[in-house]
């Protein structure tokens, strides 16, 4: 389930391409901004921000849900939240995007993460039902379909 959750976060890639096609916003101009990297395509939203926020966001959510020890949980979640922020800052610093591009990319990723997280949490809750002790005492079914004799401990 967690692997599917992580894989579904990559829906941010086609989402990025679709949003870029809709807005078709030009990247910062070299006459206004000092550009440090080669860049192609449209600017809004930032694909690095969108994909990074969705991917590391899923990892942060999984860490929050599954790591129970606060000594491990807090540093893991904080680190996974800081990584996309650093990616966003770097995209503006490098002259590849306007600040609004990275904010828009991160916002789009969060809008993708909300329903994915709701799906993951509801699916997880359904699977984690308590086991009925009576089910444990029922003899297993053999390959022929009949019930095997109950095991006795010696």
mmCIF file of N, CA and C in Angstrom, residues 53-138:
data_model
loop_
_atom_site.group_PDB
_atom_site.id
_atom_site.type_symbol
_atom_site.label_atom_id
_atom_site.label_comp_id
_atom_site.label_asym_id
_atom_site.label_seq_id
_atom_site.Cartn_x
_atom_site.Cartn_y
_atom_site.Cartn_z
ATOM 1 N N UNK A 53 7.844 18.290 -3.941
ATOM 2 C CA UNK A 53 6.920 18.413 -2.813
ATOM 3 C C UNK A 53 6.024 17.191 -2.712
ATOM 4 N N UNK A 54 5.552 16.674 -3.845
ATOM 5 C CA UNK A 54 4.675 15.502 -3.764
ATOM 6 C C UNK A 54 5.451 14.263 -3.337
ATOM 7 N N UNK A 55 6.636 14.044 -3.882
ATOM 8 C CA UNK A 55 7.417 12.855 -3.549
ATOM 9 C C UNK A 55 7.884 12.878 -2.087
ATOM 10 N N UNK A 56 8.557 13.965 -1.703
ATOM 11 C CA UNK A 56 9.043 14.049 -0.325
ATOM 12 C C UNK A 56 7.894 14.234 0.662
ATOM 13 N N UNK A 57 6.789 14.807 0.190
ATOM 14 C CA UNK A 57 5.601 14.922 1.034
ATOM 15 C C UNK A 57 5.039 13.557 1.395
ATOM 16 N N UNK A 58 4.983 12.655 0.418
ATOM 17 C CA UNK A 58 4.513 11.288 0.698
ATOM 18 C C UNK A 58 5.461 10.608 1.685
ATOM 19 N N UNK A 59 6.751 10.776 1.473
ATOM 20 C CA UNK A 59 7.711 10.175 2.417
ATOM 21 C C UNK A 59 7.530 10.743 3.822
ATOM 22 N N UNK A 60 7.281 12.040 3.937
ATOM 23 C CA UNK A 60 7.058 12.664 5.245
ATOM 24 C C UNK A 60 5.777 12.127 5.887
ATOM 25 N N UNK A 61 4.735 11.969 5.095
ATOM 26 C CA UNK A 61 3.473 11.434 5.617
ATOM 27 C C UNK A 61 3.660 10.000 6.096
ATOM 28 N N UNK A 62 4.370 9.197 5.309
ATOM 29 C CA UNK A 62 4.628 7.817 5.722
ATOM 30 C C UNK A 62 5.459 7.771 7.003
ATOM 31 N N UNK A 63 6.449 8.638 7.111
ATOM 32 C CA UNK A 63 7.255 8.684 8.337
ATOM 33 C C UNK A 63 6.397 9.096 9.523
ATOM 34 N N UNK A 64 5.534 10.067 9.331
ATOM 35 C CA UNK A 64 4.668 10.532 10.421
ATOM 36 C C UNK A 64 3.727 9.424 10.896
ATOM 37 N N UNK A 65 3.180 8.669 9.955
ATOM 38 C CA UNK A 65 2.221 7.623 10.290
ATOM 39 C C UNK A 65 2.901 6.402 10.912
ATOM 40 N N UNK A 66 4.039 5.999 10.352
ATOM 41 C CA UNK A 66 4.604 4.706 10.725
ATOM 42 C C UNK A 66 5.731 4.749 11.747
ATOM 43 N N UNK A 67 6.394 5.874 11.909
ATOM 44 C CA UNK A 67 7.439 5.950 12.929
ATOM 45 C C UNK A 67 6.801 6.395 14.242
ATOM 46 N N UNK A 68 6.811 5.525 15.213
ATOM 47 C CA UNK A 68 6.138 5.827 16.478
ATOM 48 C C UNK A 68 7.066 6.497 17.488
ATOM 49 N N UNK A 69 8.359 6.231 17.387
ATOM 50 C CA UNK A 69 9.302 6.843 18.327
ATOM 51 C C UNK A 69 9.558 8.298 17.927
ATOM 52 N N UNK A 70 9.321 9.211 18.853
ATOM 53 C CA UNK A 70 9.504 10.634 18.544
ATOM 54 C C UNK A 70 10.956 10.981 18.266
ATOM 55 N N UNK A 71 11.886 10.209 18.818
ATOM 56 C CA UNK A 71 13.303 10.478 18.558
ATOM 57 C C UNK A 71 13.634 10.298 17.082
ATOM 58 N N UNK A 72 12.954 9.397 16.415
ATOM 59 C CA UNK A 72 13.196 9.161 14.988
ATOM 60 C C UNK A 72 12.200 9.922 14.121
ATOM 61 N N UNK A 73 10.988 10.025 14.589
ATOM 62 C CA UNK A 73 9.900 10.585 13.788
ATOM 63 C C UNK A 73 10.106 12.058 13.474
ATOM 64 N N UNK A 74 10.369 12.858 14.503
ATOM 65 C CA UNK A 74 10.509 14.305 14.278
ATOM 66 C C UNK A 74 11.644 14.645 13.326
ATOM 67 N N UNK A 75 12.856 14.134 13.534
ATOM 68 C CA UNK A 75 13.940 14.490 12.596
ATOM 69 C C UNK A 75 13.658 14.019 11.167
ATOM 70 N N UNK A 76 13.061 12.844 11.025
ATOM 71 C CA UNK A 76 12.756 12.331 9.680
ATOM 72 C C UNK A 76 11.750 13.228 8.982
ATOM 73 N N UNK A 77 10.675 13.580 9.672
ATOM 74 C CA UNK A 77 9.628 14.399 9.061
ATOM 75 C C UNK A 77 10.152 15.804 8.763
ATOM 76 N N UNK A 78 10.878 16.387 9.688
ATOM 77 C CA UNK A 78 11.419 17.736 9.468
ATOM 78 C C UNK A 78 12.363 17.739 8.270
ATOM 79 N N UNK A 79 13.220 16.740 8.177
ATOM 80 C CA UNK A 79 14.146 16.654 7.044
ATOM 81 C C UNK A 79 13.390 16.516 5.725
ATOM 82 N N UNK A 80 12.379 15.656 5.716
ATOM 83 C CA UNK A 80 11.613 15.426 4.484
ATOM 84 C C UNK A 80 10.757 16.631 4.097
ATOM 85 N N UNK A 81 10.424 17.484 5.038
ATOM 86 C CA UNK A 81 9.682 18.716 4.733
ATOM 87 C C UNK A 81 10.641 19.806 4.247
ATOM 88 N N UNK A 82 11.848 19.824 4.782
ATOM 89 C CA UNK A 82 12.820 20.862 4.409
ATOM 90 C C UNK A 82 13.368 20.655 2.997
ATOM 91 N N UNK A 83 13.502 19.415 2.564
ATOM 92 C CA UNK A 83 14.092 19.145 1.242
ATOM 93 C C UNK A 83 13.352 19.870 0.113
ATOM 94 N N UNK A 84 12.018 19.774 0.016
ATOM 95 C CA UNK A 84 11.357 20.511 -1.081
ATOM 96 C C UNK A 84 11.465 22.027 -0.935
ATOM 97 N N UNK A 85 11.565 22.520 0.288
ATOM 98 C CA UNK A 85 11.743 23.965 0.482
ATOM 99 C C UNK A 85 13.088 24.397 -0.087
ATOM 100 N N UNK A 86 14.116 23.588 0.146
ATOM 101 C CA UNK A 86 15.448 23.885 -0.408
ATOM 102 C C UNK A 86 15.406 23.817 -1.937
ATOM 103 N N UNK A 87 14.687 22.833 -2.467
ATOM 104 C CA UNK A 87 14.539 22.734 -3.932
ATOM 105 C C UNK A 87 13.875 24.001 -4.469
ATOM 106 N N UNK A 88 12.817 24.458 -3.807
ATOM 107 C CA UNK A 88 12.103 25.664 -4.250
ATOM 108 C C UNK A 88 13.021 26.883 -4.254
ATOM 109 N N UNK A 89 13.746 27.063 -3.170
ATOM 110 C CA UNK A 89 14.662 28.213 -3.062
ATOM 111 C C UNK A 89 15.727 28.142 -4.150
ATOM 112 N N UNK A 90 16.250 26.939 -4.413
ATOM 113 C CA UNK A 90 17.303 26.798 -5.419
ATOM 114 C C UNK A 90 16.803 27.145 -6.818
ATOM 115 N N UNK A 91 15.545 26.826 -7.123
ATOM 116 C CA UNK A 91 15.006 27.120 -8.452
ATOM 117 C C UNK A 91 14.910 28.633 -8.689
ATOM 118 N N UNK A 92 14.563 29.368 -7.658
ATOM 119 C CA UNK A 92 14.509 30.831 -7.776
ATOM 120 C C UNK A 92 15.930 31.387 -7.841
ATOM 121 N N UNK A 93 16.812 30.891 -6.979
ATOM 122 C CA UNK A 93 18.200 31.362 -6.942
ATOM 123 C C UNK A 93 18.900 31.149 -8.286
ATOM 124 N N UNK A 94 18.651 30.002 -8.916
ATOM 125 C CA UNK A 94 19.300 29.685 -10.184
ATOM 126 C C UNK A 94 18.729 30.472 -11.363
ATOM 127 N N UNK A 95 17.634 31.186 -11.137
ATOM 128 C CA UNK A 95 17.027 31.988 -12.195
ATOM 129 C C UNK A 95 16.135 31.182 -13.118
ATOM 130 N N UNK A 96 15.790 29.965 -12.716
ATOM 131 C CA UNK A 96 14.957 29.109 -13.561
ATOM 132 C C UNK A 96 13.474 29.435 -13.409
ATOM 133 N N UNK A 97 13.088 30.015 -12.260
ATOM 134 C CA UNK A 97 11.678 30.279 -11.986
ATOM 135 C C UNK A 97 11.500 31.563 -11.193
ATOM 136 N N UNK A 98 10.291 32.094 -11.302
ATOM 137 C CA UNK A 98 9.856 33.163 -10.415
ATOM 138 C C UNK A 98 9.411 32.523 -9.102
ATOM 139 N N UNK A 99 9.348 33.305 -8.052
ATOM 140 C CA UNK A 99 8.883 32.794 -6.761
ATOM 141 C C UNK A 99 7.465 32.238 -6.885
ATOM 142 N N UNK A 100 6.623 32.908 -7.661
ATOM 143 C CA UNK A 100 5.241 32.426 -7.827
ATOM 144 C C UNK A 100 5.191 31.061 -8.514
ATOM 145 N N UNK A 101 6.184 30.735 -9.334
ATOM 146 C CA UNK A 101 6.226 29.425 -9.989
ATOM 147 C C UNK A 101 6.422 28.306 -8.976
ATOM 148 N N UNK A 102 7.346 28.511 -8.049
ATOM 149 C CA UNK A 102 7.613 27.460 -7.059
ATOM 150 C C UNK A 102 6.493 27.378 -6.022
ATOM 151 N N UNK A 103 5.917 28.512 -5.673
ATOM 152 C CA UNK A 103 4.771 28.490 -4.749
ATOM 153 C C UNK A 103 3.601 27.760 -5.410
ATOM 154 N N UNK A 104 3.361 28.034 -6.679
ATOM 155 C CA UNK A 104 2.291 27.355 -7.410
ATOM 156 C C UNK A 104 2.548 25.862 -7.544
ATOM 157 N N UNK A 105 3.794 25.477 -7.794
ATOM 158 C CA UNK A 105 4.140 24.059 -7.893
ATOM 159 C C UNK A 105 3.939 23.330 -6.577
ATOM 160 N N UNK A 106 4.374 23.953 -5.493
ATOM 161 C CA UNK A 106 4.199 23.328 -4.179
ATOM 162 C C UNK A 106 2.724 23.258 -3.796
ATOM 163 N N UNK A 107 1.967 24.292 -4.122
ATOM 164 C CA UNK A 107 0.530 24.290 -3.821
ATOM 165 C C UNK A 107 -0.188 23.205 -4.611
ATOM 166 N N UNK A 108 0.176 23.024 -5.873
ATOM 167 C CA UNK A 108 -0.438 21.967 -6.685
ATOM 168 C C UNK A 108 -0.107 20.592 -6.105
ATOM 169 N N UNK A 109 1.125 20.433 -5.626
ATOM 170 C CA UNK A 109 1.517 19.162 -5.015
ATOM 171 C C UNK A 109 0.711 18.889 -3.751
ATOM 172 N N UNK A 110 0.512 19.904 -2.939
ATOM 173 C CA UNK A 110 -0.281 19.723 -1.719
ATOM 174 C C UNK A 110 -1.725 19.380 -2.055
ATOM 175 N N UNK A 111 -2.246 19.960 -3.129
ATOM 176 C CA UNK A 111 -3.610 19.632 -3.551
ATOM 177 C C UNK A 111 -3.701 18.185 -4.044
ATOM 178 N N UNK A 112 -2.616 17.655 -4.563
ATOM 179 C CA UNK A 112 -2.571 16.251 -4.963
ATOM 180 C C UNK A 112 -2.414 15.350 -3.734
ATOM 181 N N UNK A 113 -1.631 15.804 -2.762
ATOM 182 C CA UNK A 113 -1.362 14.983 -1.575
ATOM 183 C C UNK A 113 -2.579 14.808 -0.674
ATOM 184 N N UNK A 114 -3.453 15.784 -0.623
ATOM 185 C CA UNK A 114 -4.616 15.687 0.279
ATOM 186 C C UNK A 114 -5.489 14.479 -0.059
ATOM 187 N N UNK A 115 -5.956 14.318 -1.313
ATOM 188 C CA UNK A 115 -6.776 13.134 -1.593
ATOM 189 C C UNK A 115 -5.982 11.824 -1.535
ATOM 190 N N UNK A 116 -4.703 11.864 -1.939
ATOM 191 C CA UNK A 116 -3.893 10.650 -1.852
ATOM 192 C C UNK A 116 -3.719 10.204 -0.404
ATOM 193 N N UNK A 117 -3.503 11.158 0.489
ATOM 194 C CA UNK A 117 -3.355 10.827 1.911
ATOM 195 C C UNK A 117 -4.662 10.305 2.487
ATOM 196 N N UNK A 118 -5.769 10.896 2.094
ATOM 197 C CA UNK A 118 -7.075 10.411 2.560
ATOM 198 C C UNK A 118 -7.302 8.979 2.084
ATOM 199 N N UNK A 119 -6.930 8.697 0.835
ATOM 200 C CA UNK A 119 -7.052 7.337 0.316
ATOM 201 C C UNK A 119 -6.168 6.379 1.112
ATOM 202 N N UNK A 120 -4.922 6.763 1.327
ATOM 203 C CA UNK A 120 -3.986 5.899 2.040
ATOM 204 C C UNK A 120 -4.452 5.634 3.469
ATOM 205 N N UNK A 121 -4.890 6.660 4.145
ATOM 206 C CA UNK A 121 -5.325 6.495 5.540
ATOM 207 C C UNK A 121 -6.586 5.644 5.628
ATOM 208 N N UNK A 122 -7.533 5.817 4.734
ATOM 209 C CA UNK A 122 -8.760 5.029 4.799
ATOM 210 C C UNK A 122 -8.477 3.573 4.453
ATOM 211 N N UNK A 123 -7.639 3.327 3.474
ATOM 212 C CA UNK A 123 -7.275 1.975 3.093
ATOM 213 C C UNK A 123 -6.524 1.297 4.236
ATOM 214 N N UNK A 124 -5.644 2.042 4.868
ATOM 215 C CA UNK A 124 -4.856 1.513 5.980
ATOM 216 C C UNK A 124 -5.770 1.157 7.150
ATOM 217 N N UNK A 125 -6.738 2.016 7.442
ATOM 218 C CA UNK A 125 -7.650 1.771 8.563
ATOM 219 C C UNK A 125 -8.482 0.528 8.311
ATOM 220 N N UNK A 126 -8.874 0.303 7.060
ATOM 221 C CA UNK A 126 -9.698 -0.848 6.735
ATOM 222 C C UNK A 126 -8.919 -2.146 6.908
ATOM 223 N N UNK A 127 -7.656 -2.148 6.545
ATOM 224 C CA UNK A 127 -6.840 -3.353 6.626
ATOM 225 C C UNK A 127 -6.441 -3.656 8.066
ATOM 226 N N UNK A 128 -6.323 -2.662 8.899
ATOM 227 C CA UNK A 128 -5.816 -2.839 10.254
ATOM 228 C C UNK A 128 -6.910 -3.172 11.261
ATOM 229 N N UNK A 129 -7.901 -3.973 10.846
ATOM 230 C CA UNK A 129 -8.963 -4.368 11.763
ATOM 231 C C UNK A 129 -8.406 -5.330 12.807
ATOM 232 N N UNK A 130 -8.936 -5.284 14.018
ATOM 233 C CA UNK A 130 -8.459 -6.231 15.027
ATOM 234 C C UNK A 130 -8.829 -7.665 14.636
ATOM 235 N N UNK A 131 -7.987 -8.605 15.020
ATOM 236 C CA UNK A 131 -8.217 -10.012 14.715
ATOM 237 C C UNK A 131 -9.103 -10.614 15.796
ATOM 238 N N UNK A 132 -10.125 -11.343 15.359
ATOM 239 C CA UNK A 132 -11.019 -12.027 16.278
ATOM 240 C C UNK A 132 -10.310 -13.279 16.794
ATOM 241 N N UNK A 133 -10.175 -13.455 18.105
ATOM 242 C CA UNK A 133 -9.485 -14.635 18.644
ATOM 243 C C UNK A 133 -10.106 -15.949 18.190
ATOM 244 N N UNK A 134 -11.403 -15.960 17.896
ATOM 245 C CA UNK A 134 -12.057 -17.186 17.431
ATOM 246 C C UNK A 134 -11.511 -17.631 16.079
ATOM 247 N N UNK A 135 -11.115 -16.632 15.256
ATOM 248 C CA UNK A 135 -10.556 -16.969 13.947
ATOM 249 C C UNK A 135 -9.233 -17.695 14.080
ATOM 250 N N UNK A 136 -8.484 -17.409 15.124
ATOM 251 C CA UNK A 136 -7.185 -18.037 15.317
ATOM 252 C C UNK A 136 -7.325 -19.502 15.708
ATOM 253 N N UNK A 137 -8.425 -19.887 16.362
ATOM 254 C CA UNK A 137 -8.600 -21.264 16.809
ATOM 255 C C UNK A 137 -9.246 -22.146 15.749
ATOM 256 N N UNK A 138 -9.699 -21.584 14.635
ATOM 257 C CA UNK A 138 -10.319 -22.367 13.566
ATOM 258 C C UNK A 138 -9.228 -23.132 12.833
#
